Amino acid sequence: MKLEIFDHKIENKDYTVNEFNYTEAYDCIFSNCNFMEALLENKKFFDCEFIQCNLSIVNLCNASIRGCKFNNCKVMGANWASTSRFEDCIFSNCQLSSSTFMGQDLRNCKFKNSILTDVDFSECNLKKVIFENCDLEGSTFRETDLSEADFTTAKKYEINPKYNNIKGSKFSLPEALSLLTGLDIKIV
């Protein structure tokens, strides 16, 4: 049975105890909600905002997430790769460590002031993605389209240009020197 919710503000709800019963959420605001390990399989979230929510280890299998904003959220260990649709999202001041986006089309997504340590971006389309003031230590970029992505204020990334498309991407010094790591060259 299809159960939709439109233009609601939901606050302080604990979905580790209560099941998220809606199949689709449109233009909703979730504030201080706990989705840790929640089952969000086959759910749809369109143009929603998550504020100070915990979405760590959430089950997103076949979920659709479009145009959502995540502000000051903890989203550790999330498997975004299992979503059926993920596009045009913004993460601001979030903790996304140990998550995977493997194989996802993340074109035009934005990551601002967020910690993305040990995140797997393998085989993703990150064309025009912005990593503004983000910590990417230990994150994996392999066979990833990073064309026109913006890393000018990102820190601690390791991207091998031999295995990734970085055409037109923006980098700044000194962090851009890490691009030389995988080239088997000596700088004297």
CSV table of C-alpha atoms in Angstrom, one decimal, residues 74-180:
chain,number,residue,atom,x,y,z
A,74,LYS,CA,25.7,11.8,10.9
A,75,VAL,CA,25.6,9.3,8.0
A,76,MET,CA,28.4,6.9,8.8
A,77,GLY,CA,28.6,3.5,7.2
A,78,ALA,CA,25.7,4.2,4.8
A,79,ASN,CA,25.5,2.1,1.6
A,80,TRP,CA,24.4,4.8,-0.9
A,81,ALA,CA,25.4,2.3,-3.7
A,82,SER,CA,22.3,0.3,-3.0
A,83,THR,CA,19.9,3.1,-3.8
A,84,SER,CA,18.1,2.9,-7.1
A,85,ARG,CA,18.2,6.7,-7.6
A,86,PHE,CA,20.4,9.3,-6.0
A,87,GLU,CA,20.7,12.8,-7.5
A,88,ASP,CA,21.1,16.5,-6.9
A,89,CYS,CA,21.7,16.2,-3.2
A,90,ILE,CA,23.6,18.6,-0.9
A,91,PHE,CA,25.5,17.5,2.2
A,92,SER,CA,26.6,20.3,4.5
A,93,ASN,CA,28.5,19.9,7.7
A,94,CYS,CA,28.0,16.1,7.7
A,95,GLN,CA,29.9,13.2,8.9
A,96,LEU,CA,29.8,10.6,6.0
A,97,SER,CA,32.8,8.4,6.9
A,98,SER,CA,33.0,4.7,6.0
A,99,SER,CA,30.2,5.1,3.5
A,100,THR,CA,30.0,3.9,-0.1
A,101,PHE,CA,28.6,5.6,-3.2
A,102,MET,CA,30.2,3.0,-5.5
A,103,GLY,CA,28.8,3.1,-9.0
A,104,GLN,CA,26.4,6.0,-8.3
A,105,ASP,CA,25.7,8.9,-10.7
A,106,LEU,CA,26.3,11.9,-8.4
A,107,ARG,CA,26.6,14.6,-11.0
A,108,ASN,CA,25.9,18.0,-9.6
A,109,CYS,CA,25.9,16.9,-6.0
A,110,LYS,CA,27.6,19.1,-3.4
A,111,PHE,CA,29.6,18.2,-0.3
A,112,LYS,CA,30.3,21.2,1.9
A,113,ASN,CA,32.3,21.3,5.1
A,114,SER,CA,31.9,17.6,5.5
A,115,ILE,CA,34.1,14.7,6.7
A,116,LEU,CA,34.2,12.0,4.0
A,117,THR,CA,37.0,9.8,5.3
A,118,ASP,CA,37.3,6.3,4.0
A,119,VAL,CA,34.4,6.8,1.5
A,120,ASP,CA,34.3,4.6,-1.6
A,121,PHE,CA,33.6,6.7,-4.8
A,122,SER,CA,34.8,3.9,-7.1
A,123,GLU,CA,33.1,3.9,-10.6
A,124,CYS,CA,31.0,6.9,-9.7
A,125,ASN,CA,30.1,9.8,-12.0
A,126,LEU,CA,31.2,12.8,-10.0
A,127,LYS,CA,31.1,15.2,-12.9
A,128,LYS,CA,30.8,18.8,-11.7
A,129,VAL,CA,30.6,17.6,-8.0
A,130,ILE,CA,31.8,20.2,-5.5
A,131,PHE,CA,33.9,19.1,-2.5
A,132,GLU,CA,34.0,22.4,-0.6
A,133,ASN,CA,36.2,22.3,2.6
A,134,CYS,CA,35.9,18.5,2.8
A,135,ASP,CA,38.2,16.0,4.4
A,136,LEU,CA,38.6,13.1,2.0
A,137,GLU,CA,41.4,11.2,3.8
A,138,GLY,CA,41.5,7.5,2.8
A,139,SER,CA,38.6,7.8,0.3
A,140,THR,CA,38.8,5.7,-2.8
A,141,PHE,CA,38.5,7.1,-6.3
A,142,ARG,CA,39.0,4.3,-9.0
A,143,GLU,CA,37.6,4.4,-12.5
A,144,THR,CA,35.7,7.5,-11.4
A,145,ASP,CA,34.6,10.4,-13.6
A,146,LEU,CA,35.8,13.5,-11.8
A,147,SER,CA,35.7,15.7,-14.9
A,148,GLU,CA,35.0,19.4,-13.9
A,149,ALA,CA,34.8,18.4,-10.2
A,150,ASP,CA,35.9,21.1,-7.8
A,151,PHE,CA,38.5,20.1,-5.2
A,152,THR,CA,40.0,23.6,-4.7
A,153,THR,CA,39.3,23.6,-0.9
A,154,ALA,CA,39.2,19.8,-0.3
A,155,LYS,CA,41.9,18.2,1.8
A,156,LYS,CA,43.7,14.9,2.1
A,157,TYR,CA,42.5,13.3,-1.1
A,158,GLU,CA,44.5,10.8,-3.1
A,159,ILE,CA,43.5,10.5,-6.8
A,160,ASN,CA,45.4,8.6,-9.3
A,161,PRO,CA,45.0,10.3,-12.7
A,162,LYS,CA,45.9,7.0,-14.5
A,163,TYR,CA,42.7,5.4,-13.2
A,164,ASN,CA,40.3,8.4,-13.1
A,165,ASN,CA,39.1,11.0,-15.5
A,166,ILE,CA,40.1,14.4,-14.0
A,167,LYS,CA,39.8,16.5,-17.2
A,168,GLY,CA,38.7,20.0,-16.3
A,169,SER,CA,38.7,19.4,-12.6
A,170,LYS,CA,39.9,22.2,-10.2
A,171,PHE,CA,42.6,21.6,-7.6
A,172,SER,CA,44.8,23.9,-5.5
A,173,LEU,CA,48.2,23.6,-4.0
A,174,PRO,CA,49.6,22.1,-1.9
A,175,GLU,CA,46.9,19.4,-2.0
A,176,ALA,CA,47.2,19.0,-5.8
A,177,LEU,CA,50.7,17.5,-5.4
A,178,SER,CA,49.0,14.3,-4.3
A,179,LEU,CA,48.0,13.8,-7.9
A,180,LEU,CA,51.6,12.9,-8.6
